[in-house]
XYZ file of C-alpha atoms in Angstrom:
288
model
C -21.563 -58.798 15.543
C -18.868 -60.758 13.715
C -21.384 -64.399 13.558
C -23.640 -61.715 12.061
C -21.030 -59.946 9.131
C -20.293 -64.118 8.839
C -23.842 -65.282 7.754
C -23.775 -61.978 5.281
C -20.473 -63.354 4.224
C -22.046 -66.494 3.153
C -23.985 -66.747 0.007
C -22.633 -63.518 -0.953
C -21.259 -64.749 -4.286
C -24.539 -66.749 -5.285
C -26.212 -63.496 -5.443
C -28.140 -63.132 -8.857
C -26.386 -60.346 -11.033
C -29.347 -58.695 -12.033
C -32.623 -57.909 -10.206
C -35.449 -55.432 -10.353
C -33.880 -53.863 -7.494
C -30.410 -53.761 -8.681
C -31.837 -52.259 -11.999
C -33.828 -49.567 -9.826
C -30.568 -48.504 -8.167
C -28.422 -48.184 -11.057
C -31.285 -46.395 -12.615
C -30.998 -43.797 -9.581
C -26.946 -43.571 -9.807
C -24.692 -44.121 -7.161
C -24.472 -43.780 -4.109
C -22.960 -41.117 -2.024
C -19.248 -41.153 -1.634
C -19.037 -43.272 1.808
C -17.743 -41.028 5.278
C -15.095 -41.787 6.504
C -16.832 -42.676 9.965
C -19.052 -45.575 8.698
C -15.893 -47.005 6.247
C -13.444 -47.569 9.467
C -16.643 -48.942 11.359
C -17.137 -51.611 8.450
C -13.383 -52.212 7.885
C -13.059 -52.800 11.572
C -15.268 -55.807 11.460
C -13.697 -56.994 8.605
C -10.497 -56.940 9.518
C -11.310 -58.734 13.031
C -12.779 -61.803 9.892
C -9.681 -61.415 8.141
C -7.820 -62.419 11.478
C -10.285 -65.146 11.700
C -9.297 -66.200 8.231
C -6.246 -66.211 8.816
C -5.991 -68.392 12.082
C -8.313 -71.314 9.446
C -5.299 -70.849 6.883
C -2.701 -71.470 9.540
C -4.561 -74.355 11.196
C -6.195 -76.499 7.834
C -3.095 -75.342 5.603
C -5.412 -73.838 3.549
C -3.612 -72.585 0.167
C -5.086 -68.771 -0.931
C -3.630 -66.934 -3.852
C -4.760 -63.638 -4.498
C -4.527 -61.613 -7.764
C -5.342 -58.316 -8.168
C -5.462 -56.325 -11.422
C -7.012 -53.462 -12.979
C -6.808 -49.696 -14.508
C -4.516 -47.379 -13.425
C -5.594 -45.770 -9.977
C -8.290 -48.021 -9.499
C -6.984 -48.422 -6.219
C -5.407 -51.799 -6.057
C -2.323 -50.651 -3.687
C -4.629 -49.538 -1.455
C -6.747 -52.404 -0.951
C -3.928 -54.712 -0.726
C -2.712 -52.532 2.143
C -5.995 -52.546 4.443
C -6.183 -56.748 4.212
C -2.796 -57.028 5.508
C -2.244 -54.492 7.717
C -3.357 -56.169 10.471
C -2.849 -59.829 9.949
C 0.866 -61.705 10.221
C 3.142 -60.988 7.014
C 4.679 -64.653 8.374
C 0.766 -65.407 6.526
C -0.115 -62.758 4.102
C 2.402 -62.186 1.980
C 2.424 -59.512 -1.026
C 4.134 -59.739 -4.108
C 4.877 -57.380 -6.486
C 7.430 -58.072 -9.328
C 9.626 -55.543 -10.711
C 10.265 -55.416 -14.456
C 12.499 -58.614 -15.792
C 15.648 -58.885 -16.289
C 17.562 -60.322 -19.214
C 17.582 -63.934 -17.250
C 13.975 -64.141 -16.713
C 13.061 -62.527 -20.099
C 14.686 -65.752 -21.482
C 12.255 -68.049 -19.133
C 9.175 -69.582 -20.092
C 7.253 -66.641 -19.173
C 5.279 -67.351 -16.327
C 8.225 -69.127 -14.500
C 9.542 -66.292 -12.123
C 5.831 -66.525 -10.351
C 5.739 -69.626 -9.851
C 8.472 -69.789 -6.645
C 5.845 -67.228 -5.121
C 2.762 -69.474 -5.392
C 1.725 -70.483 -1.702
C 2.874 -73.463 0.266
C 0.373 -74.760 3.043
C -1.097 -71.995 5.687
C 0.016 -69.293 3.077
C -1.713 -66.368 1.894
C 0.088 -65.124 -1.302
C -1.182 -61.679 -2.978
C -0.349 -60.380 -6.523
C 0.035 -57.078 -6.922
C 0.350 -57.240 -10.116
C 0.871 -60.935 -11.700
C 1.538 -62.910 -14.766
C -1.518 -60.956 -16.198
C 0.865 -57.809 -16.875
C 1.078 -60.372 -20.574
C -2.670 -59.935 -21.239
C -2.443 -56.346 -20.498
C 0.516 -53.807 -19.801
C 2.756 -55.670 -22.019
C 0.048 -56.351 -24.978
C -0.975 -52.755 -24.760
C 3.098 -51.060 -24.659
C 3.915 -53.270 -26.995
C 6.079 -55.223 -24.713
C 5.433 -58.154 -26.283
C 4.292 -59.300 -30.016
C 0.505 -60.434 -30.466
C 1.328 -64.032 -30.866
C 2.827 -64.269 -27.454
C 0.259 -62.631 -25.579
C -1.798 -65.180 -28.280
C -0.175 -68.231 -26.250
C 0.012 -66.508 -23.541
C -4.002 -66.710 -23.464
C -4.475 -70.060 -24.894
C -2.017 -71.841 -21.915
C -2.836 -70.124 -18.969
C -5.993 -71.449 -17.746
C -4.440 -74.468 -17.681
C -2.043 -73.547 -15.279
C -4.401 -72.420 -13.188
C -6.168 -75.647 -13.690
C -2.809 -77.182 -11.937
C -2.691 -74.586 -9.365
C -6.039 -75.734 -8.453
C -5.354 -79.561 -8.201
C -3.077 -78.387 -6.278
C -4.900 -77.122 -3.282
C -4.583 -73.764 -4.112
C -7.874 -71.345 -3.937
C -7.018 -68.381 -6.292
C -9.260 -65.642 -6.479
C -8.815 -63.201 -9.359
C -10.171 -59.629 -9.209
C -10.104 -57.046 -11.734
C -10.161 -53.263 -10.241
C -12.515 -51.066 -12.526
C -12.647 -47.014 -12.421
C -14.382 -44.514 -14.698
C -12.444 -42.003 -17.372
C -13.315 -39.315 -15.361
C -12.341 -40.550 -11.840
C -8.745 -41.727 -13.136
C -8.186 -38.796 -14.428
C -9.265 -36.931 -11.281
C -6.718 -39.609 -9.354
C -3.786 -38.815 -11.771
C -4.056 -34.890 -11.413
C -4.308 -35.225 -7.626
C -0.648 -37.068 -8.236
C 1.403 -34.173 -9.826
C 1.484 -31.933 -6.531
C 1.504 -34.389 -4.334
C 4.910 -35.505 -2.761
C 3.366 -38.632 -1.281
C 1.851 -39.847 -4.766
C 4.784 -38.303 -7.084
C 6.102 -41.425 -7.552
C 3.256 -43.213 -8.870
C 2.826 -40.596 -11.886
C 5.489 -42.061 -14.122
C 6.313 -42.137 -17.944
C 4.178 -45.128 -18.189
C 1.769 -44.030 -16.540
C 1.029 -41.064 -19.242
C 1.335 -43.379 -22.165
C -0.994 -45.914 -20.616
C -3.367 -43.095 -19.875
C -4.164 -42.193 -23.369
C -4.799 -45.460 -24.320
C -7.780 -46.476 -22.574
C -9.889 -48.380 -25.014
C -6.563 -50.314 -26.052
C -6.559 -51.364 -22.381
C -10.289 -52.324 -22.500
C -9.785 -54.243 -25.374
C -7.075 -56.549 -23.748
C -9.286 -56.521 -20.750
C -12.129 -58.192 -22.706
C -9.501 -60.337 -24.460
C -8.367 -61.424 -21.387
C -11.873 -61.897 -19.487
C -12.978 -64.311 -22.818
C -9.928 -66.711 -22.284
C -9.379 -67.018 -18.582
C -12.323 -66.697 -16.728
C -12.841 -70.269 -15.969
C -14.909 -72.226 -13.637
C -11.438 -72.938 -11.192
C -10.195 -69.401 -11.779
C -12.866 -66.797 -12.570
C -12.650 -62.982 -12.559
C -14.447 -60.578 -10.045
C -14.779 -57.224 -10.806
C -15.134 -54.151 -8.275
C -15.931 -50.812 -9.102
C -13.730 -48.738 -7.215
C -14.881 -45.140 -7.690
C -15.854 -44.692 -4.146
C -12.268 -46.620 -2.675
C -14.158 -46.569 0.616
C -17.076 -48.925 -0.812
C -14.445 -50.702 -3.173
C -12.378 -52.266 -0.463
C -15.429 -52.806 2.001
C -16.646 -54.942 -1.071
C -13.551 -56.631 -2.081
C -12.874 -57.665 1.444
C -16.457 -58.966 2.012
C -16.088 -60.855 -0.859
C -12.749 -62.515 -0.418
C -14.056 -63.462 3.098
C -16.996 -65.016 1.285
C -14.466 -67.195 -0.389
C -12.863 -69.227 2.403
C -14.948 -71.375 4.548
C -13.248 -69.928 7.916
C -15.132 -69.847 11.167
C -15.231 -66.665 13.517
C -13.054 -66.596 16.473
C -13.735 -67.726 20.083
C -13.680 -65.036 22.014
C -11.349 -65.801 24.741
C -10.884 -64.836 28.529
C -7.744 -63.778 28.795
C -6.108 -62.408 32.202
C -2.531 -60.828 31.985
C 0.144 -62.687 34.097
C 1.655 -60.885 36.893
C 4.742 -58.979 36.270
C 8.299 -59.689 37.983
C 9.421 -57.816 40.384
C 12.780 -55.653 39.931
C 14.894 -57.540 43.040
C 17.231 -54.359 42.585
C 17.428 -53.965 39.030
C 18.131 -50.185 38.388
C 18.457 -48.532 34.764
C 22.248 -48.497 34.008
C 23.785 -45.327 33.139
C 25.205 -45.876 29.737
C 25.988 -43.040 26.688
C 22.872 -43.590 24.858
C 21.459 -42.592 21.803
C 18.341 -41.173 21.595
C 16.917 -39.834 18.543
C 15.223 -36.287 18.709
C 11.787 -35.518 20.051
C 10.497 -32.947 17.822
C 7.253 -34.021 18.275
């Protein structure tokens, strides 16, 4: 099954964007929000590639950087979270930046990433990344228009250098309708698990939602470049969002699937008179 989800891997990105059958099924709408069922079926494949992937990285000291940006609630903590949870976080690691401080304010402004770019056998993912200039920071006035100006004209360059350097860096932008954000934020306010993701920000960046796609388009225009391009993902359905994202990124990386490997269990020791000491231990409660 997982030579199979491979060869679908492969070619996935030469796909043409349009086609008389894509036309006919946006015509009909979407699809049906995916079960649950069928989503942990797919991701399960997946994540047995991403291993795969991962085991290439460690062995060819492959270089990935990952960026992921997007709306509000598209879903981009979410999708970070089912790539790594089962691979090594000694390989995948995720960064996300808090606000800077007075120091870094002072730096050239895309310094403070560049300490978290990968070194060899590395798998580095933004959540969040020096983009925050072309969008959050243009948009809340965080910055003036002539810096997110420069900020536009002199980053594809640096991604030019990241590239001669080795590293592969995949840029995806998470898009999600008016209507479904909204739905996401009001699912927030009651919820203790999500309460923390509904903050003042988050209301003033809500009503401005053509200012955001206005940066967005800014932003697409000036860095979407032949060594660091843009993918989008619609992310209405999460389910089929992260399916997608992850088939893609596997596209990406020229990994072969895993041997499958006999493996027998080695035979215990025996106890030669061991016996459980009886020490004051601590053991926590069993409510449960």
């Amino acid at each position: 099954m997982a030579k199979k989800k491979r060869k679908q891997h492969q070619g996935h990105a030469a796909a043409p964007a349009a086609s008389a059958g894509a036309q006919q099924l946006a015509e009909a709408g979407p699809p049906p929000k995916m079960k649950r069922k069928a989503y942990e079926r797919e991701m399960r494949v997946l994540h047995g590639e991403l291993v795969a992937m991962q085991e290439w990285v460690k062995a060819t000291g492959a270089k990935i950087c990952i960026v992921f940006e997007g709306r509000d609630t598209a879903g981009k903590g979410g999708t970070i979270k089912r790539i790594t949870e089962r691979v090594s976080p000694r390989v995948f690691r995720v960064i996300a930046l808090p606000a800077p401080t007075e120091r870094e304010k002072s730096q050239m402004y895309i310094q403070r990433y560049v300490p978290h770019l990968p070194a060899a056998g590395e798998v580095v993912i933004f959540d969040r990344s020096w983009y925050n200039r072309a969008g959050v920071e243009r948009v809340m006035g965080f910055c003036t228009p002539e810096e997110t100006e420069r900020f536009l004209e002199l980053v594809p360059g640096v991604e030019k250098a990241m590239a001669d350097n080795g590293i592969l860096l995949l840029k995806y932008w998470l898009e999600v309708s008016p209507g479904e954000q909204t739905r996401r934020l009001k699912s927030r306010i009651n919820d203790p698990r999500k309460i923390w993701k509904l903050s003042d920000m988050h209301l003033k960046s809500y009503s401005r939602w053509y200012d955001y796609s206005r940066a967005r388009d800014a932003m697409f225009a000036a860095t979407d470049t032949a060594w660091g391009p843009w993918y989008i993902a619609h992310t209405d359905d999460k389910r089929r969002g992260r399916l997608n994202i992850i088939h893609h990124l596997l596209s990406q990386a020229p990994y072969k699937p895993l041997d499958h490997r006999d493996i027998t269990l080695p035979r215990r020791q025996r106890a030669r008179g061991y016996v459980e000491p009886d020490l004051p231990l601590r053991y926590i409660p069993e409510p449960f």
